């Protein structure tokens, strides 16, 4: 998973930090964008990218942004109707609740297993 925060676009609003269910990002400090502090905890839910009002975040699964022919910044927001001019940008996203909860559970379980003292290979997910 590749995540980039583009400092030239980021307005340090910390929306991405607040929305991240696994606390992957640390708050913006000293006019710097939020820090990707725990990338191994990312469940690739794309919420940080969806909530970024400046399209300053790119989340890619095994594809660096530099290798893509088209600039993908903001595509996920537009493709899923999350543009700020929409009256009801969250209208149909309630349907994702179960899927996102399951992702949080899987990610939390993986993290807990990684942190436990009894790291038995057969117990890893």
Coordinates of N, CA and C in Angstrom, one line a residue:
X1 N 0.8 -1.2 0.0 CA 0.0 0.0 0.0 C 0.9 1.2 0.0
X2 N 0.6 2.2 -0.9 CA 1.4 3.4 -1.0 C 0.4 4.6 -0.6
X3 N 0.9 5.4 0.3 CA 0.1 6.6 0.7 C 1.0 7.8 0.5
X4 N 0.5 8.8 -0.1 CA 1.3 10.1 -0.2 C 0.4 11.2 0.3
X5 N 1.0 12.1 1.1 CA 0.4 13.4 1.5 C 1.2 14.5 0.8
X6 N 0.5 15.2 -0.1 CA 1.2 16.2 -0.9 C 1.2 17.6 -0.1
X7 N 2.3 18.0 0.4 CA 2.4 19.1 1.3 C 1.9 20.4 0.6
X8 N 2.2 20.5 -0.8 CA 1.8 21.7 -1.5 C 0.3 21.8 -1.6
X9 N -0.5 20.8 -1.4 CA -2.0 20.8 -1.5 C -2.6 20.8 -0.1
X10 N -1.9 20.2 0.9 CA -2.5 20.0 2.2 C -2.7 21.3 2.9
X11 N -3.9 21.5 3.5 CA -4.1 22.8 4.3 C -4.1 22.5 5.8
X12 N -3.6 21.3 6.2 CA -3.4 21.0 7.6 C -4.7 21.0 8.4
X13 N -5.8 20.6 7.8 CA -7.1 20.6 8.5 C -7.2 19.4 9.4
X14 N -6.4 18.4 9.2 CA -6.4 17.1 10.0 C -7.7 16.3 9.8
X15 N -8.5 16.6 8.8 CA -9.7 15.7 8.5 C -9.3 14.3 8.3
X16 N -8.2 14.0 7.6 CA -7.7 12.7 7.4 C -7.4 11.9 8.7
X17 N -6.8 12.7 9.6 CA -6.4 12.1 10.9 C -7.6 11.7 11.7
X18 N -8.6 12.6 11.7 CA -9.8 12.4 12.5 C -10.6 11.2 12.0
X19 N -10.7 11.0 10.6 CA -11.5 10.0 10.0 C -10.9 8.6 10.0
X20 N -9.6 8.5 10.2 CA -8.9 7.2 10.1 C -9.3 6.3 11.2
X21 N -9.9 5.1 10.9 CA -10.3 4.2 11.9 C -9.2 3.5 12.7
X22 N -8.0 3.5 12.1 CA -6.9 2.8 12.7 C -5.8 3.7 13.2
X23 N -6.0 5.0 13.2 CA -5.0 5.9 13.7 C -3.6 5.8 13.1
X24 N -3.7 5.7 11.7 CA -2.5 5.6 11.0 C -1.7 6.9 10.9
X25 N -2.4 8.0 10.9 CA -1.8 9.4 10.8 C -1.7 10.1 12.1
X26 N -0.7 10.9 12.2 CA -0.5 11.8 13.4 C -0.9 13.2 12.9
X27 N -1.3 14.0 13.9 CA -1.8 15.4 13.6 C -0.7 16.2 12.9
X28 N -1.2 17.1 12.1 CA -0.3 18.1 11.5 C 0.3 19.0 12.5
X29 N 1.6 19.3 12.4 CA 2.3 20.2 13.4 C 3.2 21.1 12.7
X30 N 3.4 22.3 13.2 CA 4.4 23.3 12.7 C 4.3 23.5 11.2
X31 N 3.1 23.7 10.7 CA 2.9 24.0 9.3 C 3.3 22.8 8.4
X32 N 3.4 21.6 8.9 CA 3.7 20.4 8.2 C 2.4 19.6 8.0
X33 N 2.3 18.8 7.0 CA 1.0 18.0 6.8 C 1.0 16.9 7.9
X34 N -0.1 16.2 8.0 CA -0.1 15.1 8.9 C 0.9 14.1 8.5
X35 N 1.4 13.3 9.5 CA 2.5 12.3 9.3 C 1.8 10.9 9.1
X36 N 2.3 10.2 8.2 CA 1.9 8.8 8.1 C 2.8 8.0 9.1
X37 N 2.3 7.8 10.3 CA 3.1 7.3 11.4 C 3.1 5.8 11.5
X38 N 1.9 5.2 11.1 CA 1.8 3.7 11.3 C 1.2 3.1 10.0
X39 N 2.0 3.1 8.9 CA 1.4 2.6 7.6 C 1.1 1.1 7.7
X40 N 1.7 0.4 8.6 CA 1.4 -1.1 8.7 C 0.0 -1.3 9.2
X41 N -0.6 -0.3 9.9 CA -2.0 -0.4 10.4 C -3.1 -0.1 9.4
X42 N -2.7 0.5 8.2 CA -3.7 0.9 7.3 C -4.5 -0.2 6.7
X43 N -5.8 -0.1 6.7 CA -6.6 -1.1 6.1 C -7.1 -0.8 4.7
X44 N -6.6 0.3 4.2 CA -6.9 0.7 2.8 C -8.4 1.0 2.6
X45 N -9.0 1.7 3.6 CA -10.4 2.0 3.5 C -10.7 3.2 2.6
X46 N -9.6 4.0 2.4 CA -9.7 5.2 1.5 C -10.4 6.4 2.2
X47 N -10.8 6.3 3.5 CA -11.5 7.4 4.1 C -10.7 8.6 4.2
X48 N -9.4 8.5 4.4 CA -8.6 9.7 4.5 C -8.6 10.4 3.1
X49 N -8.5 9.7 2.0 CA -8.6 10.3 0.7 C -10.0 10.9 0.4
X50 N -11.0 10.2 0.8 CA -12.4 10.7 0.6 C -12.6 12.0 1.3
X51 N -12.2 12.1 2.6 CA -12.5 13.3 3.4 C -11.5 14.4 3.2
X52 N -10.5 14.3 2.4 CA -9.5 15.4 2.2 C -10.1 16.4 1.3
X53 N -10.4 17.6 1.8 CA -11.1 18.6 0.9 C -10.1 19.2 -0.2
X54 N -8.8 19.0 -0.1 CA -7.9 19.5 -1.0 C -7.3 18.5 -2.0
X55 N -7.8 17.2 -1.9 CA -7.2 16.1 -2.7 C -5.7 16.1 -2.5
X56 N -5.3 16.1 -1.3 CA -3.9 16.1 -1.0 C -3.3 14.8 -0.6
X57 N -4.2 13.8 -0.6 CA -3.8 12.4 -0.2 C -4.1 11.5 -1.4
X58 N -3.1 10.6 -1.6 CA -3.3 9.5 -2.6 C -3.0 8.2 -1.8
X59 N -4.0 7.3 -1.9 CA -3.8 5.9 -1.4 C -3.8 5.0 -2.5
X60 N -2.8 4.2 -2.7 CA -2.7 3.3 -3.8 C -2.3 1.9 -3.3
X61 N -2.9 0.9 -3.9 CA -2.6 -0.5 -3.5 C -1.5 -1.0 -4.5
X62 N -0.3 -1.0 -4.1 CA 0.8 -1.5 -4.8 C 1.1 -0.8 -6.1
X63 N 0.6 0.4 -6.3 CA 0.9 1.2 -7.5 C 1.2 2.6 -7.1
X64 N 2.5 3.0 -7.1 CA 2.8 4.4 -6.8 C 2.2 5.4 -7.8
X65 N 1.8 6.5 -7.3 CA 1.2 7.5 -8.1 C 2.1 7.9 -9.3
X66 N 3.4 7.9 -9.1 CA 4.3 8.3 -10.2 C 4.2 7.3 -11.3
X67 N 3.8 6.1 -11.1 CA 3.7 5.1 -12.2 C 2.4 5.2 -13.0
X68 N 1.5 5.9 -12.5 CA 0.2 6.0 -13.2 C 0.2 7.0 -14.4
X69 N -0.5 6.7 -15.4 CA -0.5 7.7 -16.6 C -1.3 8.9 -16.3
X70 N -2.4 8.8 -15.6 CA -3.2 9.9 -15.3 C -3.0 10.3 -13.8
X71 N -3.1 11.5 -13.5 CA -3.0 11.9 -12.1 C -4.3 11.5 -11.4
X72 N -4.2 10.6 -10.4 CA -5.4 10.1 -9.8 C -6.0 10.9 -8.6
X73 N -5.3 12.0 -8.3 CA -5.7 12.7 -7.1 C -7.1 13.2 -7.3
X74 N -8.0 12.9 -6.3 CA -9.3 13.4 -6.3 C -10.3 12.4 -7.1
X75 N -9.8 11.5 -7.8 CA -10.6 10.6 -8.6 C -11.6 9.8 -7.7
X76 N -11.1 9.3 -6.6 CA -12.0 8.5 -5.7 C -13.2 9.4 -5.2
X77 N -12.9 10.6 -4.9 CA -14.0 11.5 -4.4 C -15.0 11.8 -5.5
X78 N -14.5 12.0 -6.7 CA -15.4 12.3 -7.8 C -16.2 11.1 -8.2
X79 N -15.5 9.9 -8.3 CA -16.1 8.7 -8.8 C -17.2 8.2 -7.8
X80 N -17.1 8.5 -6.6 CA -18.1 8.1 -5.6 C -19.0 9.2 -5.2
X81 N -19.0 10.3 -5.8 CA -19.9 11.4 -5.5 C -19.7 12.2 -4.3
X82 N -18.4 12.2 -3.8 CA -18.1 12.9 -2.6 C -17.7 14.4 -2.8
X83 N -17.9 14.9 -4.0 CA -17.6 16.3 -4.3 C -18.4 17.2 -3.3
X84 N -17.8 18.2 -2.9 CA -18.4 19.1 -1.9 C -19.6 19.8 -2.4
X85 N -19.8 19.9 -3.7 CA -20.9 20.6 -4.2 C -22.2 19.8 -4.2
X86 N -22.0 18.5 -4.0 CA -23.2 17.6 -3.9 C -24.0 17.9 -2.7
X87 N -25.3 17.9 -2.8 CA -26.2 18.1 -1.6 C -26.1 17.0 -0.6
X88 N -26.1 15.8 -1.0 CA -26.1 14.6 -0.1 C -24.9 13.7 -0.5
X89 N -23.7 14.1 -0.2 CA -22.6 13.2 -0.6 C -22.6 11.9 0.1
X90 N -23.2 11.7 1.3 CA -23.1 10.5 2.0 C -24.4 9.7 1.8
X91 N -25.3 10.0 0.9 CA -26.6 9.4 0.8 C -26.5 7.9 0.7
X92 N -25.7 7.3 -0.1 CA -25.6 5.9 -0.2 C -24.5 5.2 0.5
X93 N -23.7 5.9 1.2 CA -22.5 5.3 1.8 C -22.9 4.6 3.1
X94 N -24.1 4.8 3.6 CA -24.5 4.0 4.8 C -24.4 2.5 4.6
X95 N -24.5 2.1 3.3 CA -24.5 0.7 3.0 C -23.1 0.1 3.2
X96 N -22.1 0.9 3.3 CA -20.7 0.4 3.5 C -20.4 0.1 4.9
X97 N -21.3 0.5 5.9 CA -21.0 0.4 7.3 C -20.5 -1.0 7.7
X98 N -21.3 -2.0 7.3 CA -20.9 -3.4 7.7 C -19.5 -3.8 7.2
X99 N -19.2 -3.4 5.9 CA -18.0 -3.7 5.3 C -16.8 -3.0 6.0
X100 N -17.0 -1.7 6.3 CA -16.0 -0.9 7.0 C -15.8 -1.5 8.4
X101 N -16.8 -1.9 9.1 CA -16.7 -2.4 10.5 C -15.9 -3.7 10.4
X102 N -16.2 -4.5 9.4 CA -15.4 -5.8 9.3 C -13.9 -5.5 9.0
X103 N -13.7 -4.5 8.2 CA -12.3 -4.1 7.9 C -11.6 -3.7 9.1
X104 N -12.2 -2.9 10.0 CA -11.7 -2.4 11.2 C -11.4 -3.6 12.1
X105 N -12.3 -4.6 12.2 CA -12.1 -5.7 13.1 C -10.9 -6.5 12.6
X106 N -10.8 -6.8 11.3 CA -9.7 -7.5 10.7 C -8.3 -6.8 11.0
X107 N -8.3 -5.5 10.7 CA -7.1 -4.7 10.9 C -6.7 -4.7 12.4
X108 N -7.7 -4.5 13.3 CA -7.4 -4.5 14.7 C -6.9 -5.8 15.2
X109 N -7.5 -6.9 14.7 CA -7.0 -8.2 15.1 C -5.6 -8.5 14.7
X110 N -5.3 -8.1 13.4 CA -3.9 -8.3 12.9 C -2.9 -7.5 13.8
X111 N -3.3 -6.3 14.1 CA -2.4 -5.4 14.9 C -2.2 -6.0 16.3
X112 N -3.3 -6.5 16.9 CA -3.2 -7.1 18.2 C -2.3 -8.3 18.2
X113 N -2.4 -9.1 17.2 CA -1.6 -10.3 17.1 C -0.1 -10.0 16.9
X114 N 0.1 -8.9 16.1 CA 1.5 -8.5 15.9 C 2.1 -8.0 17.2
X115 N 1.3 -7.4 18.0 CA 1.8 -6.7 19.2 C 1.9 -7.7 20.4
X116 N 1.2 -8.8 20.3 CA 1.2 -9.8 21.4 C 2.6 -10.4 21.6
X117 N 2.8 -10.8 22.8 CA 4.1 -11.5 23.1 C 4.2 -12.9 22.6
X118 N 3.1 -13.6 22.5 CA 3.1 -15.0 21.9 C 2.8 -14.9 20.4
X119 N 3.8 -14.6 19.7 CA 3.6 -14.5 18.2 C 3.7 -15.9 17.6
X120 N 2.6 -16.6 17.6 CA 2.7 -17.9 17.0 C 2.3 -17.8 15.5
X121 N 3.1 -18.3 14.6 CA 2.9 -18.1 13.1 C 1.5 -18.6 12.7
X122 N 1.0 -19.7 13.3 CA -0.2 -20.3 12.9 C -1.4 -19.5 13.3
X123 N -1.2 -18.5 14.2 CA -2.3 -17.7 14.7 C -2.5 -16.4 13.9
X124 N -1.5 -16.1 13.1 CA -1.5 -14.8 12.3 C -2.6 -14.9 11.2
X125 N -3.2 -13.8 10.9 CA -4.2 -13.8 9.9 C -3.6 -13.4 8.6

